[in-house]
Amino acid sequence: MDVVVSVWRPWRTATWPHFISIEDQVKAAIAVQADAIAIKGTNKTWVYGAKENLPWPYKAHSNDAMEQEAKAQSLAVDLWCWVDCKNPATQATRVKEATARWNPRNVKLDVEGGVAKKYAYNTGAFLRSLGRLYRHDGTPVKVWLQSYRRPDLHPIAWHKWLTYTDQAGIYLLEGVAPQAYYAGTDDSLSDYARMLRAYDKLSLEIHRTFDWHVTLPTYREHDWQPTAESLEVGIGFLRNELSDRLKGVDFFRLGWLMDKQLEDVRVMLAGYDWGNGEEPEPQIPFEELPEVKRWGIVGGDLRRRGVV
């Protein structure tokens, strides 16, 4: 089972008020048995978190620094890219640039929101512009649709995304990586059962059986956060129902996962048996890692610069 932890704005965690270095952020991912770190590759029409776009380019706080440290510690790197198809050719170009820059194994296309629904008719144009992505060694990058957990409730041209093929007749997308966030409830089992039924219906409609790389919640939202029990039950259900079609899981996101209030989740993940035949054991004691505090600011006009 491939285990990934996603990061977002690692420079914000590395600077005031948290001061948790890129090195310690990577250690936290290792402590929960991650095989890879996923960095945000694009923010629609720009490459995201590149060192030259940050207000302190001389600091080792960028996605470039995260990629280098992850690989130095024998972790792989994946990308998640925010796409809404409003500017299909430009957005596809930025995904290709991010892929060339960070050389990921997987690229997950985060397609959601009102704009993505409005411009769903541009999906084919985006995919034509994107084409097949390749790593530096010439092997294909696996591309996943990282969108809603309920395809029956959100019109984003699902059929086009999951049936589009290249010139050789091979599907461009490996499969789905739904954002399986059961926010507001602890009943992950019922929520995931509904999700699988909706995707099974979609699979029948397009006459395709696809693979899964599910995105799971390790964050807090208002008064809700996942419990270790609900997350473990949900993972077990997905593994049982999807069997060998479940290629991996992606925990969103690292900054929150380091929060003291999610300690039970960290401990569960550190000891979880992913079926690799080895006794799970955290490589970094949690007490050696700094804790993220949930307060702080984002200064300047960083949003307009493609930073946040």
PDB file of N, CA and C in Angstrom, residues 205-297:
ATOM      1  N   GLU A 205     -21.569   3.137 -15.922  1.00  0.00           N
ATOM      2  CA  GLU A 205     -21.965   4.055 -16.989  1.00  0.00           C
ATOM      3  C   GLU A 205     -20.874   4.208 -18.044  1.00  0.00           C
ATOM      4  N   ILE A 206     -19.613   4.207 -17.613  1.00  0.00           N
ATOM      5  CA  ILE A 206     -18.516   4.438 -18.568  1.00  0.00           C
ATOM      6  C   ILE A 206     -17.847   3.135 -19.000  1.00  0.00           C
ATOM      7  N   HIS A 207     -18.338   2.009 -18.475  1.00  0.00           N
ATOM      8  CA  HIS A 207     -17.792   0.693 -18.844  1.00  0.00           C
ATOM      9  C   HIS A 207     -16.291   0.615 -18.565  1.00  0.00           C
ATOM     10  N   ARG A 208     -15.921   1.082 -17.370  1.00  0.00           N
ATOM     11  CA  ARG A 208     -14.505   1.041 -17.007  1.00  0.00           C
ATOM     12  C   ARG A 208     -14.365   0.754 -15.518  1.00  0.00           C
ATOM     13  N   THR A 209     -13.442  -0.141 -15.194  1.00  0.00           N
ATOM     14  CA  THR A 209     -13.053  -0.376 -13.805  1.00  0.00           C
ATOM     15  C   THR A 209     -11.735   0.343 -13.565  1.00  0.00           C
ATOM     16  N   PHE A 210     -11.718   1.263 -12.627  1.00  0.00           N
ATOM     17  CA  PHE A 210     -10.521   2.089 -12.421  1.00  0.00           C
ATOM     18  C   PHE A 210      -9.917   1.834 -11.042  1.00  0.00           C
ATOM     19  N   ASP A 211      -8.663   2.253 -10.899  1.00  0.00           N
ATOM     20  CA  ASP A 211      -7.956   2.128  -9.625  1.00  0.00           C
ATOM     21  C   ASP A 211      -8.240   3.340  -8.736  1.00  0.00           C
ATOM     22  N   TRP A 212      -7.869   3.179  -7.467  1.00  0.00           N
ATOM     23  CA  TRP A 212      -8.133   4.205  -6.453  1.00  0.00           C
ATOM     24  C   TRP A 212      -6.847   4.570  -5.701  1.00  0.00           C
ATOM     25  N   HIS A 213      -6.727   5.844  -5.351  1.00  0.00           N
ATOM     26  CA  HIS A 213      -5.675   6.331  -4.442  1.00  0.00           C
ATOM     27  C   HIS A 213      -6.360   7.378  -3.563  1.00  0.00           C
ATOM     28  N   VAL A 214      -7.012   6.928  -2.506  1.00  0.00           N
ATOM     29  CA  VAL A 214      -7.988   7.749  -1.775  1.00  0.00           C
ATOM     30  C   VAL A 214      -7.307   8.815  -0.915  1.00  0.00           C
ATOM     31  N   THR A 215      -7.879  10.023  -0.925  1.00  0.00           N
ATOM     32  CA  THR A 215      -7.393  11.125  -0.101  1.00  0.00           C
ATOM     33  C   THR A 215      -8.207  11.173   1.187  1.00  0.00           C
ATOM     34  N   LEU A 216      -7.529  11.050   2.322  1.00  0.00           N
ATOM     35  CA  LEU A 216      -8.190  10.931   3.621  1.00  0.00           C
ATOM     36  C   LEU A 216      -7.920  12.156   4.496  1.00  0.00           C
ATOM     37  N   PRO A 217      -8.837  12.470   5.425  1.00  0.00           N
ATOM     38  CA  PRO A 217      -8.700  13.705   6.206  1.00  0.00           C
ATOM     39  C   PRO A 217      -7.818  13.551   7.438  1.00  0.00           C
ATOM     40  N   THR A 218      -6.778  14.356   7.527  1.00  0.00           N
ATOM     41  CA  THR A 218      -6.024  14.510   8.776  1.00  0.00           C
ATOM     42  C   THR A 218      -5.902  16.004   9.041  1.00  0.00           C
ATOM     43  N   TYR A 219      -7.045  16.637   9.202  1.00  0.00           N
ATOM     44  CA  TYR A 219      -7.093  18.072   9.459  1.00  0.00           C
ATOM     45  C   TYR A 219      -8.248  18.362  10.408  1.00  0.00           C
ATOM     46  N   ARG A 220      -8.288  19.586  10.923  1.00  0.00           N
ATOM     47  CA  ARG A 220      -9.390  20.039  11.757  1.00  0.00           C
ATOM     48  C   ARG A 220     -10.151  21.121  11.012  1.00  0.00           C
ATOM     49  N   GLU A 221     -11.477  21.093  11.146  1.00  0.00           N
ATOM     50  CA  GLU A 221     -12.323  22.081  10.478  1.00  0.00           C
ATOM     51  C   GLU A 221     -13.423  22.499  11.434  1.00  0.00           C
ATOM     52  N   HIS A 222     -13.367  23.771  11.876  1.00  0.00           N
ATOM     53  CA  HIS A 222     -14.319  24.272  12.869  1.00  0.00           C
ATOM     54  C   HIS A 222     -14.233  23.381  14.117  1.00  0.00           C
ATOM     55  N   ASP A 223     -15.317  22.716  14.475  1.00  0.00           N
ATOM     56  CA  ASP A 223     -15.302  21.877  15.677  1.00  0.00           C
ATOM     57  C   ASP A 223     -15.108  20.399  15.351  1.00  0.00           C
ATOM     58  N   TRP A 224     -14.801  20.090  14.094  1.00  0.00           N
ATOM     59  CA  TRP A 224     -14.687  18.680  13.696  1.00  0.00           C
ATOM     60  C   TRP A 224     -13.241  18.308  13.430  1.00  0.00           C
ATOM     61  N   GLN A 225     -12.901  17.082  13.798  1.00  0.00           N
ATOM     62  CA  GLN A 225     -11.634  16.476  13.404  1.00  0.00           C
ATOM     63  C   GLN A 225     -11.838  14.972  13.372  1.00  0.00           C
ATOM     64  N   PRO A 226     -11.078  14.257  12.549  1.00  0.00           N
ATOM     65  CA  PRO A 226     -11.237  12.799  12.516  1.00  0.00           C
ATOM     66  C   PRO A 226     -10.699  12.180  13.798  1.00  0.00           C
ATOM     67  N   THR A 227     -11.339  11.142  14.256  1.00  0.00           N
ATOM     68  CA  THR A 227     -10.793  10.371  15.366  1.00  0.00           C
ATOM     69  C   THR A 227      -9.954   9.235  14.799  1.00  0.00           C
ATOM     70  N   ALA A 228      -9.045   8.741  15.613  1.00  0.00           N
ATOM     71  CA  ALA A 228      -8.221   7.622  15.164  1.00  0.00           C
ATOM     72  C   ALA A 228      -9.091   6.416  14.828  1.00  0.00           C
ATOM     73  N   GLU A 229     -10.124   6.199  15.638  1.00  0.00           N
ATOM     74  CA  GLU A 229     -10.999   5.044  15.416  1.00  0.00           C
ATOM     75  C   GLU A 229     -11.762   5.164  14.099  1.00  0.00           C
ATOM     76  N   SER A 230     -12.358   6.341  13.845  1.00  0.00           N
ATOM     77  CA  SER A 230     -13.140   6.494  12.613  1.00  0.00           C
ATOM     78  C   SER A 230     -12.252   6.388  11.382  1.00  0.00           C
ATOM     79  N   LEU A 231     -11.038   6.909  11.473  1.00  0.00           N
ATOM     80  CA  LEU A 231     -10.125   6.833  10.338  1.00  0.00           C
ATOM     81  C   LEU A 231      -9.681   5.395  10.095  1.00  0.00           C
ATOM     82  N   GLU A 232      -9.371   4.688  11.165  1.00  0.00           N
ATOM     83  CA  GLU A 232      -8.934   3.295  11.026  1.00  0.00           C
ATOM     84  C   GLU A 232     -10.053   2.416  10.481  1.00  0.00           C
ATOM     85  N   VAL A 233     -11.280   2.630  10.967  1.00  0.00           N
ATOM     86  CA  VAL A 233     -12.428   1.871  10.462  1.00  0.00           C
ATOM     87  C   VAL A 233     -12.644   2.160   8.979  1.00  0.00           C
ATOM     88  N   GLY A 234     -12.547   3.432   8.599  1.00  0.00           N
ATOM     89  CA  GLY A 234     -12.731   3.805   7.199  1.00  0.00           C
ATOM     90  C   GLY A 234     -11.682   3.192   6.292  1.00  0.00           C
ATOM     91  N   ILE A 235     -10.431   3.218   6.734  1.00  0.00           N
ATOM     92  CA  ILE A 235      -9.354   2.623   5.938  1.00  0.00           C
ATOM     93  C   ILE A 235      -9.586   1.124   5.773  1.00  0.00           C
ATOM     94  N   GLY A 236      -9.952   0.460   6.865  1.00  0.00           N
ATOM     95  CA  GLY A 236     -10.207  -0.974   6.794  1.00  0.00           C
ATOM     96  C   GLY A 236     -11.333  -1.314   5.837  1.00  0.00           C
ATOM     97  N   PHE A 237     -12.387  -0.514   5.856  1.00  0.00           N
ATOM     98  CA  PHE A 237     -13.517  -0.730   4.954  1.00  0.00           C
ATOM     99  C   PHE A 237     -13.082  -0.576   3.501  1.00  0.00           C
ATOM    100  N   LEU A 238     -12.327   0.475   3.202  1.00  0.00           N
ATOM    101  CA  LEU A 238     -11.875   0.701   1.826  1.00  0.00           C
ATOM    102  C   LEU A 238     -10.957  -0.420   1.355  1.00  0.00           C
ATOM    103  N   ARG A 239     -10.071  -0.867   2.222  1.00  0.00           N
ATOM    104  CA  ARG A 239      -9.163  -1.955   1.840  1.00  0.00           C
ATOM    105  C   ARG A 239      -9.941  -3.228   1.541  1.00  0.00           C
ATOM    106  N   ASN A 240     -10.960  -3.494   2.350  1.00  0.00           N
ATOM    107  CA  ASN A 240     -11.754  -4.708   2.159  1.00  0.00           C
ATOM    108  C   ASN A 240     -12.600  -4.634   0.889  1.00  0.00           C
ATOM    109  N   GLU A 241     -13.246  -3.499   0.654  1.00  0.00           N
ATOM    110  CA  GLU A 241     -14.165  -3.368  -0.470  1.00  0.00           C
ATOM    111  C   GLU A 241     -13.440  -3.214  -1.806  1.00  0.00           C
ATOM    112  N   LEU A 242     -12.348  -2.464  -1.814  1.00  0.00           N
ATOM    113  CA  LEU A 242     -11.649  -2.190  -3.076  1.00  0.00           C
ATOM    114  C   LEU A 242     -10.562  -3.205  -3.384  1.00  0.00           C
ATOM    115  N   SER A 243     -10.083  -3.895  -2.373  1.00  0.00           N
ATOM    116  CA  SER A 243      -9.075  -4.938  -2.551  1.00  0.00           C
ATOM    117  C   SER A 243      -7.861  -4.397  -3.310  1.00  0.00           C
ATOM    118  N   ASP A 244      -7.436  -5.083  -4.367  1.00  0.00           N
ATOM    119  CA  ASP A 244      -6.216  -4.660  -5.056  1.00  0.00           C
ATOM    120  C   ASP A 244      -6.414  -3.433  -5.940  1.00  0.00           C
ATOM    121  N   ARG A 245      -7.642  -2.933  -6.044  1.00  0.00           N
ATOM    122  CA  ARG A 245      -7.848  -1.676  -6.774  1.00  0.00           C
ATOM    123  C   ARG A 245      -7.433  -0.465  -5.945  1.00  0.00           C
ATOM    124  N   LEU A 246      -7.313  -0.628  -4.627  1.00  0.00           N
ATOM    125  CA  LEU A 246      -6.857   0.457  -3.765  1.00  0.00           C
ATOM    126  C   LEU A 246      -5.333   0.474  -3.783  1.00  0.00           C
ATOM    127  N   LYS A 247      -4.777   1.388  -4.547  1.00  0.00           N
ATOM    128  CA  LYS A 247      -3.329   1.445  -4.729  1.00  0.00           C
ATOM    129  C   LYS A 247      -2.619   2.250  -3.651  1.00  0.00           C
ATOM    130  N   GLY A 248      -3.355   3.118  -2.969  1.00  0.00           N
ATOM    131  CA  GLY A 248      -2.711   3.913  -1.943  1.00  0.00           C
ATOM    132  C   GLY A 248      -3.678   4.844  -1.253  1.00  0.00           C
ATOM    133  N   VAL A 249      -3.162   5.518  -0.225  1.00  0.00           N
ATOM    134  CA  VAL A 249      -3.926   6.527   0.511  1.00  0.00           C
ATOM    135  C   VAL A 249      -3.058   7.771   0.646  1.00  0.00           C
ATOM    136  N   ASP A 250      -3.723   8.908   0.712  1.00  0.00           N
ATOM    137  CA  ASP A 250      -3.041  10.196   0.803  1.00  0.00           C
ATOM    138  C   ASP A 250      -3.679  10.970   1.948  1.00  0.00           C
ATOM    139  N   PHE A 251      -2.898  11.291   2.977  1.00  0.00           N
ATOM    140  CA  PHE A 251      -3.428  11.992   4.141  1.00  0.00           C
ATOM    141  C   PHE A 251      -3.235  13.497   3.977  1.00  0.00           C
ATOM    142  N   PHE A 252      -4.363  14.224   3.986  1.00  0.00           N
ATOM    143  CA  PHE A 252      -4.347  15.674   3.809  1.00  0.00           C
ATOM    144  C   PHE A 252      -4.690  16.337   5.139  1.00  0.00           C
ATOM    145  N   ARG A 253      -3.773  17.016   5.796  1.00  0.00           N
ATOM    146  CA  ARG A 253      -2.463  17.426   5.349  1.00  0.00           C
ATOM    147  C   ARG A 253      -1.492  17.455   6.507  1.00  0.00           C
ATOM    148  N   LEU A 254      -0.206  17.573   6.214  1.00  0.00           N
ATOM    149  CA  LEU A 254       0.845  17.384   7.206  1.00  0.00           C
ATOM    150  C   LEU A 254       0.812  18.430   8.312  1.00  0.00           C
ATOM    151  N   GLY A 255       0.586  19.699   7.953  1.00  0.00           N
ATOM    152  CA  GLY A 255       0.583  20.747   8.964  1.00  0.00           C
ATOM    153  C   GLY A 255      -0.403  20.484  10.088  1.00  0.00           C
ATOM    154  N   TRP A 256      -1.601  20.027   9.719  1.00  0.00           N
ATOM    155  CA  TRP A 256      -2.593  19.693  10.733  1.00  0.00           C
ATOM    156  C   TRP A 256      -2.247  18.389  11.442  1.00  0.00           C
ATOM    157  N   LEU A 257      -1.679  17.447  10.729  1.00  0.00           N
ATOM    158  CA  LEU A 257      -1.357  16.150  11.321  1.00  0.00           C
ATOM    159  C   LEU A 257      -0.357  16.296  12.465  1.00  0.00           C
ATOM    160  N   MET A 258       0.463  17.355  12.414  1.00  0.00           N
ATOM    161  CA  MET A 258       1.436  17.601  13.476  1.00  0.00           C
ATOM    162  C   MET A 258       0.809  18.305  14.680  1.00  0.00           C
ATOM    163  N   ASP A 259      -0.455  18.690  14.589  1.00  0.00           N
ATOM    164  CA  ASP A 259      -1.154  19.379  15.668  1.00  0.00           C
ATOM    165  C   ASP A 259      -1.333  18.444  16.867  1.00  0.00           C
ATOM    166  N   LYS A 260      -1.154  18.980  18.056  1.00  0.00           N
ATOM    167  CA  LYS A 260      -1.291  18.191  19.283  1.00  0.00           C
ATOM    168  C   LYS A 260      -2.650  17.507  19.366  1.00  0.00           C
ATOM    169  N   GLN A 261      -3.698  18.182  18.868  1.00  0.00           N
ATOM    170  CA  GLN A 261      -5.046  17.637  18.999  1.00  0.00           C
ATOM    171  C   GLN A 261      -5.292  16.430  18.101  1.00  0.00           C
ATOM    172  N   LEU A 262      -4.386  16.151  17.173  1.00  0.00           N
ATOM    173  CA  LEU A 262      -4.511  14.957  16.334  1.00  0.00           C
ATOM    174  C   LEU A 262      -3.484  13.888  16.719  1.00  0.00           C
ATOM    175  N   GLU A 263      -3.024  13.953  17.952  1.00  0.00           N
ATOM    176  CA  GLU A 263      -2.004  13.010  18.401  1.00  0.00           C
ATOM    177  C   GLU A 263      -2.482  11.567  18.293  1.00  0.00           C
ATOM    178  N   ASP A 264      -3.760  11.312  18.606  1.00  0.00           N
ATOM    179  CA  ASP A 264      -4.263   9.941  18.531  1.00  0.00           C
ATOM    180  C   ASP A 264      -4.220   9.409  17.106  1.00  0.00           C
ATOM    181  N   VAL A 265      -4.451  10.288  16.136  1.00  0.00           N
ATOM    182  CA  VAL A 265      -4.373   9.891  14.728  1.00  0.00           C
ATOM    183  C   VAL A 265      -2.931   9.569  14.350  1.00  0.00           C
ATOM    184  N   ARG A 266      -1.994  10.403  14.785  1.00  0.00           N
ATOM    185  CA  ARG A 266      -0.575  10.144  14.495  1.00  0.00           C
ATOM    186  C   ARG A 266      -0.134   8.796  15.051  1.00  0.00           C
ATOM    187  N   VAL A 267      -0.507   8.535  16.287  1.00  0.00           N
ATOM    188  CA  VAL A 267      -0.104   7.280  16.923  1.00  0.00           C
ATOM    189  C   VAL A 267      -0.698   6.087  16.176  1.00  0.00           C
ATOM    190  N   MET A 268      -1.962   6.193  15.783  1.00  0.00           N
ATOM    191  CA  MET A 268      -2.596   5.106  15.037  1.00  0.00           C
ATOM    192  C   MET A 268      -1.873   4.857  13.721  1.00  0.00           C
ATOM    193  N   LEU A 269      -1.568   5.918  12.983  1.00  0.00           N
ATOM    194  CA  LEU A 269      -0.914   5.756  11.686  1.00  0.00           C
ATOM    195  C   LEU A 269       0.505   5.220  11.836  1.00  0.00           C
ATOM    196  N   ALA A 270       1.187   5.625  12.892  1.00  0.00           N
ATOM    197  CA  ALA A 270       2.556   5.151  13.104  1.00  0.00           C
ATOM    198  C   ALA A 270       2.603   3.649  13.338  1.00  0.00           C
ATOM    199  N   GLY A 271       1.546   3.110  13.935  1.00  0.00           N
ATOM    200  CA  GLY A 271       1.532   1.681  14.227  1.00  0.00           C
ATOM    201  C   GLY A 271       0.648   0.856  13.322  1.00  0.00           C
ATOM    202  N   TYR A 272       0.082   1.481  12.289  1.00  0.00           N
ATOM    203  CA  TYR A 272      -0.870   0.775  11.429  1.00  0.00           C
ATOM    204  C   TYR A 272      -0.149  -0.239  10.542  1.00  0.00           C
ATOM    205  N   ASP A 273      -0.749  -1.394  10.397  1.00  0.00           N
ATOM    206  CA  ASP A 273      -0.179  -2.455   9.559  1.00  0.00           C
ATOM    207  C   ASP A 273      -0.726  -2.327   8.139  1.00  0.00           C
ATOM    208  N   TRP A 274       0.113  -1.865   7.228  1.00  0.00           N
ATOM    209  CA  TRP A 274      -0.296  -1.688   5.835  1.00  0.00           C
ATOM    210  C   TRP A 274      -0.106  -2.956   5.012  1.00  0.00           C
ATOM    211  N   GLY A 275       0.267  -4.048   5.677  1.00  0.00           N
ATOM    212  CA  GLY A 275       0.359  -5.321   4.983  1.00  0.00           C
ATOM    213  C   GLY A 275       1.624  -5.507   4.182  1.00  0.00           C
ATOM    214  N   ASN A 276       2.704  -4.833   4.602  1.00  0.00           N
ATOM    215  CA  ASN A 276       3.960  -4.974   3.865  1.00  0.00           C
ATOM    216  C   ASN A 276       4.847  -6.076   4.425  1.00  0.00           C
ATOM    217  N   GLY A 277       4.314  -6.825   5.401  1.00  0.00           N
ATOM    218  CA  GLY A 277       5.062  -7.957   5.927  1.00  0.00           C
ATOM    219  C   GLY A 277       6.051  -7.606   7.007  1.00  0.00           C
ATOM    220  N   GLU A 278       6.118  -6.333   7.411  1.00  0.00           N
ATOM    221  CA  GLU A 278       7.046  -5.911   8.447  1.00  0.00           C
ATOM    222  C   GLU A 278       6.277  -5.332   9.628  1.00  0.00           C
ATOM    223  N   GLU A 279       6.860  -5.429  10.804  1.00  0.00           N
ATOM    224  CA  GLU A 279       6.242  -4.850  11.989  1.00  0.00           C
ATOM    225  C   GLU A 279       6.319  -3.333  11.903  1.00  0.00           C
ATOM    226  N   PRO A 280       5.167  -2.647  11.881  1.00  0.00           N
ATOM    227  CA  PRO A 280       5.204  -1.186  11.786  1.00  0.00           C
ATOM    228  C   PRO A 280       5.852  -0.568  13.015  1.00  0.00           C
ATOM    229  N   GLU A 281       6.696   0.399  12.779  1.00  0.00           N
ATOM    230  CA  GLU A 281       7.401   1.044  13.877  1.00  0.00           C
ATOM    231  C   GLU A 281       7.780   2.456  13.457  1.00  0.00           C
ATOM    232  N   PRO A 282       7.371   3.474  14.236  1.00  0.00           N
ATOM    233  CA  PRO A 282       7.738   4.840  13.870  1.00  0.00           C
ATOM    234  C   PRO A 282       9.245   5.023  13.900  1.00  0.00           C
ATOM    235  N   GLN A 283       9.783   5.636  12.850  1.00  0.00           N
ATOM    236  CA  GLN A 283      11.226   5.813  12.767  1.00  0.00           C
ATOM    237  C   GLN A 283      11.705   7.022  13.561  1.00  0.00           C
ATOM    238  N   ILE A 284      10.797   7.960  13.830  1.00  0.00           N
ATOM    239  CA  ILE A 284      11.131   9.167  14.570  1.00  0.00           C
ATOM    240  C   ILE A 284      10.195   9.257  15.773  1.00  0.00           C
ATOM    241  N   PRO A 285      10.715   9.259  17.017  1.00  0.00           N
ATOM    242  CA  PRO A 285       9.823   9.419  18.171  1.00  0.00           C
ATOM    243  C   PRO A 285       9.074  10.746  18.106  1.00  0.00           C
ATOM    244  N   PHE A 286       7.771  10.711  18.338  1.00  0.00           N
ATOM    245  CA  PHE A 286       6.967  11.924  18.228  1.00  0.00           C
ATOM    246  C   PHE A 286       7.436  13.010  19.183  1.00  0.00           C
ATOM    247  N   GLU A 287       7.930  12.594  20.364  1.00  0.00           N
ATOM    248  CA  GLU A 287       8.336  13.602  21.342  1.00  0.00           C
ATOM    249  C   GLU A 287       9.546  14.413  20.873  1.00  0.00           C
ATOM    250  N   GLU A 288      10.239  13.930  19.852  1.00  0.00           N
ATOM    251  CA  GLU A 288      11.375  14.671  19.312  1.00  0.00           C
ATOM    252  C   GLU A 288      10.954  15.699  18.270  1.00  0.00           C
ATOM    253  N   LEU A 289       9.681  15.688  17.895  1.00  0.00           N
ATOM    254  CA  LEU A 289       9.203  16.595  16.859  1.00  0.00           C
ATOM    255  C   LEU A 289       8.501  17.796  17.473  1.00  0.00           C
ATOM    256  N   PRO A 290       8.704  18.975  16.894  1.00  0.00           N
ATOM    257  CA  PRO A 290       7.985  20.160  17.377  1.00  0.00           C
ATOM    258  C   PRO A 290       6.511  20.068  17.018  1.00  0.00           C
ATOM    259  N   GLU A 291       5.713  20.834  17.728  1.00  0.00           N
ATOM    260  CA  GLU A 291       4.264  20.819  17.525  1.00  0.00           C
ATOM    261  C   GLU A 291       3.815  22.074  16.793  1.00  0.00           C
ATOM    262  N   VAL A 292       2.921  21.887  15.840  1.00  0.00           N
ATOM    263  CA  VAL A 292       2.334  23.026  15.143  1.00  0.00           C
ATOM    264  C   VAL A 292       1.262  23.651  16.028  1.00  0.00           C
ATOM    265  N   LYS A 293       1.307  24.967  16.153  1.00  0.00           N
ATOM    266  CA  LYS A 293       0.271  25.693  16.878  1.00  0.00           C
ATOM    267  C   LYS A 293      -0.645  26.345  15.864  1.00  0.00           C
ATOM    268  N   ARG A 294      -1.930  26.227  16.099  1.00  0.00           N
ATOM    269  CA  ARG A 294      -2.905  26.661  15.111  1.00  0.00           C
ATOM    270  C   ARG A 294      -3.233  28.141  15.208  1.00  0.00           C
ATOM    271  N   TRP A 295      -2.233  28.969  14.994  1.00  0.00           N
ATOM    272  CA  TRP A 295      -2.498  30.394  14.894  1.00  0.00           C
ATOM    273  C   TRP A 295      -1.382  31.009  14.081  1.00  0.00           C
ATOM    274  N   GLY A 296      -1.564  32.240  13.667  1.00  0.00           N
ATOM    275  CA  GLY A 296      -0.551  32.897  12.847  1.00  0.00           C
ATOM    276  C   GLY A 296      -1.186  33.681  11.724  1.00  0.00           C
ATOM    277  N   ILE A 297      -0.367  34.326  10.926  1.00  0.00           N
ATOM    278  CA  ILE A 297      -0.847  35.162   9.839  1.00  0.00           C
ATOM    279  C   ILE A 297      -0.095  34.825   8.571  1.00  0.00           C
TER     280      ILE A 297
END
